[in-house]
Amino acid sequence: MLQRISSPCQTKTWRQQLAEAVRDPAELLAMLDLPATALPELQSAAQAFALRVPRNYVARMRKGDLADPLLRQVLPGAAELAEAPDFSVDPVGDLAATAAKGVVHKYAGRALIVATGACAVHCRYCFRRHYPYSHNSAAADQWRSALAYLRDNPTVTEVILSGGDPLTLSDAQLASFAASLDSIPHIRRLRIHTRLPVVIPARIDDEMLAWIRHTRLPVVVVVHVNHANEVDAEVRRAFARLKLAGVTLLNQSVLLKGVNDDAGALADLSEALFNAGVLPYYLHLLDPVQGAAHFDVAESRARELFAALQRRLPGYLVPRLVRERAGAPAKGLVV
Ligand SMILES: *Cc1c(COP(=O)(O)O)cnc(C)c1O
Ligand code: SF4
């Protein structure tokens, strides 16, 4: 049997891993034994939205395979530069729904906090790739406007930390925000949408678990996994630590052409998630954001995939297939 060489990542703190993420397309290709032929196109796409991928995540990619489902999520490409009609820079109307600095309030009962603009990984299909974060993030405002808005709105019972990726913030900042929420009586739940436990599992450290255990609020963490290959032993350990701290774990994915637009891949993903203690929540149809049209899967094909999943899996392992529409009162179920 081959001895697994332990990756140097495992000894580094999450902050080091965040800082040392791969940003140079040429380096990423070299790490994966891929030819540098398409490099100029890649570099121009990366100028519009930078390449960023933690080394730990790169280690889960197959070498020599440009079609690797993890690589496709992060590798810039010429297709991003093509203008696609009906694809916009604010596809889901977040700017119109901005209720206070760093607060997007669209749905009854829950308010979404754009905690920060920073992410550990840059996903090429991201619907917030054009969002003007620097003006609108809650942490940059010391959470002041966000907390004032939440205090003044007793109908809000669930606070959703989003971004960017809220777990790029320090635990001191997050602990202080959670403590402020604790003192607002009408807040009942804290939800965190993040890719960090997947792309840098070391993020789930004792400091983070300490404030999660400390808050009176039940915590839901919605991770963001699109393919079963993303879930390795280290990721499973990170999820297990969150569960031990009492966190409810859910997953959302985006249906992406060339990544997971296949019934087998989606079924494997649900199985891998369940084995890691996570239940599938949403499978999103792509938001029509400029630069991501090449990931789009037709709605008719999405319905077929959904039906195939229903035939193969128990109901609780079938994610809800949804499409977000600007101005709608909830995520729209596609059935
Ligand atoms: C997706 C989203 C939510 C959460 O919706 P759920 O259906 O509760 O998961 C809340 N606020 C905003 C602005 C969102 O985009
Ligand atoms: S906000 Fe989420 S999907 Fe978008 S780049 Fe960051 S981690 Fe990826």
CSV table of C-alpha atoms and ligand atoms in Angstrom, one decimal:
chain,number,residue,atom,x,y,z
A,1,MET,CA,0.0,0.0,0.0
A,2,LEU,CA,1.2,3.5,-0.8
A,3,GLN,CA,2.1,5.6,2.2
A,4,ARG,CA,0.1,8.8,2.1
A,5,ILE,CA,2.6,11.7,2.4
A,6,SER,CA,1.1,14.1,5.0
A,7,SER,CA,0.7,17.5,3.4
A,8,PRO,CA,2.6,20.4,4.9
A,9,CYS,CA,-0.7,22.3,5.0
A,10,GLN,CA,-1.7,20.3,8.1
A,11,THR,CA,0.9,21.9,10.2
A,12,LYS,CA,0.0,25.5,9.1
A,13,THR,CA,-2.5,27.7,10.7
A,14,TRP,CA,-5.6,28.7,8.7
A,15,ARG,CA,-4.3,32.3,8.4
A,16,GLN,CA,-1.0,31.1,6.9
A,17,GLN,CA,-2.9,28.9,4.5
A,18,LEU,CA,-5.2,31.8,3.6
A,19,ALA,CA,-2.2,34.1,3.0
A,20,GLU,CA,-0.3,31.4,0.9
A,21,ALA,CA,-3.2,30.7,-1.5
A,22,VAL,CA,-2.2,30.2,-5.1
A,23,ARG,CA,-2.7,33.4,-7.1
A,24,ASP,CA,-0.6,32.9,-10.1
A,25,PRO,CA,-2.2,30.9,-12.9
A,26,ALA,CA,1.2,29.7,-14.2
A,27,GLU,CA,2.0,28.2,-10.7
A,28,LEU,CA,-1.4,26.5,-10.6
A,29,LEU,CA,-0.8,24.8,-14.0
A,30,ALA,CA,2.7,23.8,-13.0
A,31,MET,CA,1.5,22.3,-9.7
A,32,LEU,CA,-1.0,20.1,-11.6
A,33,ASP,CA,1.5,19.1,-14.4
A,34,LEU,CA,-0.6,21.0,-17.0
A,35,PRO,CA,0.8,22.7,-20.1
A,36,ALA,CA,1.0,26.5,-20.0
A,37,THR,CA,-0.4,26.8,-23.6
A,38,ALA,CA,-3.6,28.8,-22.6
A,39,LEU,CA,-1.8,31.0,-20.2
A,40,PRO,CA,-2.3,34.4,-21.9
A,41,GLU,CA,-6.1,34.0,-21.9
A,42,LEU,CA,-6.1,32.7,-18.4
A,43,GLN,CA,-4.1,35.7,-17.2
A,44,SER,CA,-6.5,38.2,-18.9
A,45,ALA,CA,-9.5,36.5,-17.3
A,46,ALA,CA,-7.7,36.6,-13.9
A,47,GLN,CA,-7.2,40.3,-14.3
A,48,ALA,CA,-11.0,40.8,-14.2
A,49,PHE,CA,-11.5,38.5,-11.2
A,50,ALA,CA,-8.3,37.2,-9.6
A,51,LEU,CA,-7.3,33.6,-9.3
A,52,ARG,CA,-7.2,32.5,-5.7
A,53,VAL,CA,-7.2,28.9,-4.4
A,54,PRO,CA,-5.8,27.5,-1.2
A,55,ARG,CA,-3.1,24.8,-1.6
A,56,ASN,CA,-5.0,22.3,0.5
A,57,TYR,CA,-7.8,22.4,-2.1
A,58,VAL,CA,-5.4,22.1,-5.0
A,59,ALA,CA,-4.0,18.9,-3.4
A,60,ARG,CA,-7.5,17.3,-3.9
A,61,MET,CA,-7.3,17.9,-7.7
A,62,ARG,CA,-6.2,15.3,-10.2
A,63,LYS,CA,-3.0,16.0,-11.9
A,64,GLY,CA,-2.8,16.5,-15.6
A,65,ASP,CA,-6.6,16.8,-16.0
A,66,LEU,CA,-7.9,20.2,-17.2
A,67,ALA,CA,-11.5,18.8,-16.8
A,68,ASP,CA,-11.0,18.1,-13.0
A,69,PRO,CA,-14.2,19.2,-11.3
A,70,LEU,CA,-12.4,21.1,-8.6
A,71,LEU,CA,-10.0,22.9,-11.0
A,72,ARG,CA,-12.9,24.0,-13.2
A,73,GLN,CA,-14.4,25.8,-10.3
A,74,VAL,CA,-11.3,28.0,-9.8
A,75,LEU,CA,-9.4,28.2,-13.1
A,76,PRO,CA,-9.9,31.5,-15.0
A,77,GLY,CA,-10.7,31.0,-18.7
A,78,ALA,CA,-11.3,33.0,-21.9
A,79,ALA,CA,-15.0,32.0,-21.8
A,80,GLU,CA,-15.4,34.5,-18.9
A,81,LEU,CA,-14.5,37.4,-21.1
A,82,ALA,CA,-17.4,36.8,-23.6
A,83,GLU,CA,-20.4,39.1,-23.1
A,84,ALA,CA,-23.6,37.0,-22.6
A,85,PRO,CA,-27.0,38.6,-23.1
A,86,ASP,CA,-29.2,38.3,-20.0
A,87,PHE,CA,-26.1,37.9,-17.8
A,88,SER,CA,-25.6,40.9,-15.5
A,89,VAL,CA,-23.4,42.2,-12.8
A,90,ASP,CA,-26.1,42.1,-10.0
A,91,PRO,CA,-28.2,39.2,-11.2
A,92,VAL,CA,-30.2,38.6,-8.0
A,93,GLY,CA,-31.0,42.2,-7.1
A,94,ASP,CA,-28.8,42.4,-3.9
A,95,LEU,CA,-28.1,46.1,-4.3
A,96,ALA,CA,-31.8,46.9,-4.5
A,97,ALA,CA,-32.4,44.8,-1.3
A,98,THR,CA,-29.6,46.5,0.7
A,99,ALA,CA,-31.4,47.6,3.9
A,100,ALA,CA,-28.4,49.1,5.7
A,101,LYS,CA,-24.7,49.0,5.3
A,102,GLY,CA,-23.8,45.3,5.0
A,103,VAL,CA,-27.4,44.1,5.3
A,104,VAL,CA,-29.4,42.5,2.5
A,105,HIS,CA,-33.0,41.9,3.7
A,106,LYS,CA,-35.1,40.1,1.1
A,107,TYR,CA,-37.0,37.4,2.9
A,108,ALA,CA,-39.3,37.5,5.9
A,109,GLY,CA,-37.7,36.6,9.2
A,110,ARG,CA,-34.1,36.4,8.0
A,111,ALA,CA,-31.5,39.1,7.2
A,112,LEU,CA,-28.3,38.5,5.4
A,113,ILE,CA,-25.2,40.2,6.5
A,114,VAL,CA,-22.5,40.9,4.0
A,115,ALA,CA,-19.8,40.5,6.6
A,116,THR,CA,-16.8,41.0,4.4
A,117,GLY,CA,-15.8,41.0,0.8
A,118,ALA,CA,-12.9,38.6,1.2
A,119,CYS,CA,-13.0,34.9,0.3
A,120,ALA,CA,-10.5,32.1,0.7
A,121,VAL,CA,-11.2,30.9,-2.8
A,122,HIS,CA,-12.4,32.7,-5.9
A,123,CYS,CA,-15.1,30.6,-7.5
A,124,ARG,CA,-15.4,31.5,-11.2
A,125,TYR,CA,-19.2,31.2,-11.2
A,126,CYS,CA,-19.7,33.4,-8.1
A,127,PHE,CA,-22.8,35.6,-8.3
A,128,ARG,CA,-21.1,38.2,-6.1
A,129,ARG,CA,-18.0,38.6,-8.3
A,130,HIS,CA,-19.0,42.1,-9.2
A,131,TYR,CA,-20.5,43.2,-5.8
A,132,PRO,CA,-19.1,46.5,-4.5
A,133,TYR,CA,-18.0,45.0,-1.2
A,134,SER,CA,-15.6,47.7,0.0
A,135,HIS,CA,-18.6,50.1,0.4
A,136,ASN,CA,-21.0,47.6,1.7
A,137,SER,CA,-19.4,45.2,4.2
A,138,ALA,CA,-20.6,45.0,7.8
A,139,ALA,CA,-17.3,44.3,9.5
A,140,ALA,CA,-15.6,47.3,7.9
A,141,ASP,CA,-18.3,49.3,9.6
A,142,GLN,CA,-17.6,47.6,13.0
A,143,TRP,CA,-21.1,46.0,12.5
A,144,ARG,CA,-22.6,49.2,13.7
A,145,SER,CA,-25.3,49.8,11.0
A,146,ALA,CA,-26.0,46.0,10.8
A,147,LEU,CA,-26.6,45.7,14.5
A,148,ALA,CA,-28.7,48.9,14.6
A,149,TYR,CA,-30.8,47.5,11.8
A,150,LEU,CA,-31.3,44.1,13.5
A,151,ARG,CA,-32.1,45.7,16.9
A,152,ASP,CA,-34.8,47.9,15.2
A,153,ASN,CA,-36.4,45.0,13.3
A,154,PRO,CA,-38.1,42.6,15.7
A,155,THR,CA,-39.4,40.5,12.7
A,156,VAL,CA,-35.8,39.4,12.0
A,157,THR,CA,-35.3,36.1,14.0
A,158,GLU,CA,-32.4,34.6,12.0
A,159,VAL,CA,-29.2,36.3,11.1
A,160,ILE,CA,-27.2,34.9,8.2
A,161,LEU,CA,-23.5,35.7,8.0
A,162,SER,CA,-22.5,35.8,4.4
A,163,GLY,CA,-20.0,37.7,2.2
A,164,GLY,CA,-17.6,37.1,0.7
A,165,ASP,CA,-16.8,34.5,3.2
A,166,PRO,CA,-17.5,35.4,6.9
A,167,LEU,CA,-15.0,32.9,8.2
A,168,THR,CA,-12.1,34.9,6.6
A,169,LEU,CA,-12.7,37.3,9.6
A,170,SER,CA,-10.9,36.8,12.8
A,171,ASP,CA,-12.6,34.9,15.7
A,172,ALA,CA,-12.3,38.0,17.8
A,173,GLN,CA,-14.5,39.9,15.3
A,174,LEU,CA,-16.9,37.1,15.0
A,175,ALA,CA,-17.1,36.5,18.7
A,176,SER,CA,-17.9,40.1,19.3
A,177,PHE,CA,-20.6,40.1,16.7
A,178,ALA,CA,-22.1,36.9,18.1
A,179,ALA,CA,-22.1,38.5,21.6
A,180,SER,CA,-23.9,41.5,20.3
A,181,LEU,CA,-26.5,39.3,18.7
A,182,ASP,CA,-26.9,37.4,21.9
A,183,SER,CA,-28.2,40.6,23.6
A,184,ILE,CA,-30.9,41.1,21.0
A,185,PRO,CA,-33.9,39.2,22.3
A,186,HIS,CA,-35.8,38.6,19.1
A,187,ILE,CA,-32.8,36.9,17.4
A,188,ARG,CA,-33.2,33.1,17.6
A,189,ARG,CA,-30.6,31.6,15.2
A,190,LEU,CA,-27.3,32.4,13.6
A,191,ARG,CA,-26.5,30.9,10.2
A,192,ILE,CA,-23.1,31.0,8.6
A,193,HIS,CA,-22.6,30.5,4.8
A,194,THR,CA,-19.0,29.6,4.2
A,195,ARG,CA,-16.6,27.6,2.0
A,196,LEU,CA,-13.8,27.8,4.5
A,197,PRO,CA,-14.3,24.5,6.3
A,198,VAL,CA,-14.0,22.9,2.9
A,199,VAL,CA,-11.1,24.8,1.3
A,200,ILE,CA,-9.1,25.3,4.5
A,201,PRO,CA,-10.4,22.8,7.1
A,202,ALA,CA,-7.9,24.1,9.6
A,203,ARG,CA,-10.2,27.1,9.9
A,204,ILE,CA,-12.3,25.1,12.3
A,205,ASP,CA,-9.9,25.6,15.3
A,206,ASP,CA,-10.4,25.9,19.0
A,207,GLU,CA,-10.8,29.7,18.9
A,208,MET,CA,-13.8,29.4,16.5
A,209,LEU,CA,-15.4,26.5,18.4
A,210,ALA,CA,-15.1,28.5,21.6
A,211,TRP,CA,-17.4,31.4,20.5
A,212,ILE,CA,-19.7,28.9,18.8
A,213,ARG,CA,-20.1,27.1,22.1
A,214,HIS,CA,-20.5,30.3,24.0
A,215,THR,CA,-23.3,32.0,22.1
A,216,ARG,CA,-26.9,31.3,23.3
A,217,LEU,CA,-27.9,31.1,19.6
A,218,PRO,CA,-28.2,27.7,17.8
A,219,VAL,CA,-25.7,27.9,15.0
A,220,VAL,CA,-26.3,26.5,11.5
A,221,VAL,CA,-23.4,26.3,9.1
A,222,VAL,CA,-24.2,26.0,5.4
A,223,VAL,CA,-21.0,24.7,3.7
A,224,HIS,CA,-20.7,25.0,0.0
A,225,VAL,CA,-19.5,21.8,-1.7
A,226,ASN,CA,-20.1,21.1,-5.4
A,227,HIS,CA,-18.4,17.8,-5.9
A,228,ALA,CA,-17.7,14.7,-3.8
A,229,ASN,CA,-13.9,15.0,-4.5
A,230,GLU,CA,-13.9,18.1,-2.3
A,231,VAL,CA,-14.7,16.0,0.8
A,232,ASP,CA,-11.5,14.3,2.1
A,233,ALA,CA,-10.6,13.0,5.6
A,234,GLU,CA,-9.4,16.4,6.8
A,235,VAL,CA,-12.7,18.1,5.7
A,236,ARG,CA,-14.7,15.3,7.5
A,237,ARG,CA,-12.7,15.9,10.7
A,238,ALA,CA,-13.5,19.7,10.5
A,239,PHE,CA,-17.2,18.9,10.0
A,240,ALA,CA,-17.1,16.5,12.9
A,241,ARG,CA,-15.6,19.2,15.2
A,242,LEU,CA,-18.4,21.6,14.2
A,243,LYS,CA,-21.0,18.9,15.0
A,244,LEU,CA,-19.5,18.2,18.4
A,245,ALA,CA,-19.9,21.9,19.1
A,246,GLY,CA,-23.6,21.5,18.4
A,247,VAL,CA,-23.7,23.0,14.9
A,248,THR,CA,-26.3,21.9,12.4
A,249,LEU,CA,-24.5,21.3,9.1
A,250,LEU,CA,-26.2,21.8,5.7
A,251,ASN,CA,-24.8,22.0,2.2
A,252,GLN,CA,-25.6,24.2,-0.8
A,253,SER,CA,-24.3,23.6,-4.3
A,254,VAL,CA,-24.5,25.3,-7.6
A,255,LEU,CA,-25.4,23.2,-10.6
A,256,LEU,CA,-22.4,23.7,-12.9
A,257,LYS,CA,-21.7,22.5,-16.4
A,258,GLY,CA,-18.6,20.4,-16.5
A,259,VAL,CA,-18.4,20.1,-12.7
A,260,ASN,CA,-21.5,18.3,-11.3
A,261,ASP,CA,-24.1,18.3,-14.1
A,262,ASP,CA,-24.4,14.5,-14.0
A,263,ALA,CA,-26.8,12.4,-11.9
A,264,GLY,CA,-24.0,10.1,-10.7
A,265,ALA,CA,-21.8,13.0,-9.6
A,266,LEU,CA,-24.7,14.6,-7.7
A,267,ALA,CA,-25.7,11.3,-6.1
A,268,ASP,CA,-22.1,10.7,-5.0
A,269,LEU,CA,-22.0,14.2,-3.6
A,270,SER,CA,-25.1,13.6,-1.4
A,271,GLU,CA,-23.6,10.3,-0.2
A,272,ALA,CA,-20.2,12.0,0.6
A,273,LEU,CA,-22.0,14.8,2.4
A,274,PHE,CA,-24.1,12.4,4.5
A,275,ASN,CA,-20.9,10.4,5.4
A,276,ALA,CA,-19.4,13.6,6.6
A,277,GLY,CA,-22.5,14.5,8.7
A,278,VAL,CA,-24.0,17.1,6.4
A,279,LEU,CA,-27.5,17.1,4.8
A,280,PRO,CA,-28.0,18.6,1.3
A,281,TYR,CA,-30.1,21.8,1.4
A,282,TYR,CA,-30.1,23.6,-1.9
A,283,LEU,CA,-29.0,22.9,-5.4
A,284,HIS,CA,-29.0,26.3,-7.1
A,285,LEU,CA,-29.4,26.9,-10.7
A,286,LEU,CA,-26.6,29.3,-11.8
A,287,ASP,CA,-27.3,33.0,-11.2
A,288,PRO,CA,-26.9,34.7,-14.5
A,289,VAL,CA,-23.8,36.7,-13.6
A,290,GLN,CA,-21.6,38.1,-16.3
A,291,GLY,CA,-18.5,36.0,-16.9
A,292,ALA,CA,-20.1,32.7,-15.8
A,293,ALA,CA,-22.4,31.8,-18.8
A,294,HIS,CA,-20.2,28.8,-19.7
A,295,PHE,CA,-21.3,27.1,-16.5
A,296,ASP,CA,-25.0,27.4,-17.2
A,297,VAL,CA,-27.1,24.2,-17.3
A,298,ALA,CA,-30.5,24.5,-19.0
A,299,GLU,CA,-33.5,24.3,-16.7
A,300,SER,CA,-34.9,21.3,-18.6
A,301,ARG,CA,-31.7,19.4,-18.0
A,302,ALA,CA,-31.7,20.4,-14.3
A,303,ARG,CA,-35.2,19.0,-13.9
A,304,GLU,CA,-34.0,15.7,-15.5
A,305,LEU,CA,-31.1,15.5,-13.1
A,306,PHE,CA,-33.4,16.3,-10.2
A,307,ALA,CA,-35.8,13.5,-11.2
A,308,ALA,CA,-32.8,11.1,-11.6
A,309,LEU,CA,-31.7,12.0,-8.1
A,310,GLN,CA,-35.1,11.4,-6.7
A,311,ARG,CA,-35.1,7.9,-8.2
A,312,ARG,CA,-31.7,7.0,-6.7
A,313,LEU,CA,-31.7,8.6,-3.2
A,314,PRO,CA,-33.8,8.8,-0.1
A,315,GLY,CA,-35.7,12.1,0.0
A,316,TYR,CA,-33.5,13.6,2.7
A,317,LEU,CA,-30.4,13.3,0.4
A,318,VAL,CA,-32.1,15.1,-2.5
A,319,PRO,CA,-31.3,18.9,-2.3
A,320,ARG,CA,-34.1,21.3,-3.2
A,321,LEU,CA,-33.6,22.6,-6.7
A,322,VAL,CA,-33.9,26.3,-6.6
A,323,ARG,CA,-33.5,29.4,-8.8
A,324,GLU,CA,-33.2,32.8,-7.2
A,325,ARG,CA,-35.2,35.6,-8.9
A,326,ALA,CA,-34.8,39.3,-8.0
A,327,GLY,CA,-37.8,40.6,-6.1
A,328,ALA,CA,-39.2,37.1,-5.3
A,329,PRO,CA,-40.3,36.5,-1.6
A,330,ALA,CA,-38.2,33.3,-1.3
A,331,LYS,CA,-35.8,31.1,-3.3
A,332,GLY,CA,-37.9,29.8,-6.2
A,333,LEU,CA,-38.4,26.0,-6.2
A,334,VAL,CA,-37.8,24.5,-9.6
A,335,VAL,CA,-40.1,21.4,-9.9
B,1,LIG,C1,-30.6,33.0,0.0
B,1,LIG,C2,-30.9,34.1,0.9
B,1,LIG,C3,-31.4,34.0,2.2
B,1,LIG,C4,-31.7,32.6,2.8
B,1,LIG,O1,-32.7,32.0,2.2
B,1,LIG,P1,-33.2,30.6,2.8
B,1,LIG,O2,-34.2,30.1,1.8
B,1,LIG,O3,-33.7,30.8,4.2
B,1,LIG,O4,-32.0,29.7,2.8
B,1,LIG,C5,-31.7,35.1,3.0
B,1,LIG,N1,-31.4,36.3,2.5
B,1,LIG,C6,-30.9,36.5,1.3
B,1,LIG,C7,-30.7,37.9,0.8
B,1,LIG,C8,-30.6,35.5,0.4
B,1,LIG,O5,-30.1,35.7,-0.8
B,2,SF4,S1,-18.7,34.3,-2.1
B,2,SF4,FE1,-18.6,32.1,-2.0
B,2,SF4,S2,-19.0,31.4,-4.2
B,2,SF4,FE2,-18.3,33.6,-4.2
B,2,SF4,S3,-16.1,33.5,-4.5
B,2,SF4,FE3,-16.5,33.6,-2.3
B,2,SF4,S4,-16.5,31.5,-1.6
B,2,SF4,FE4,-16.8,31.5,-3.8
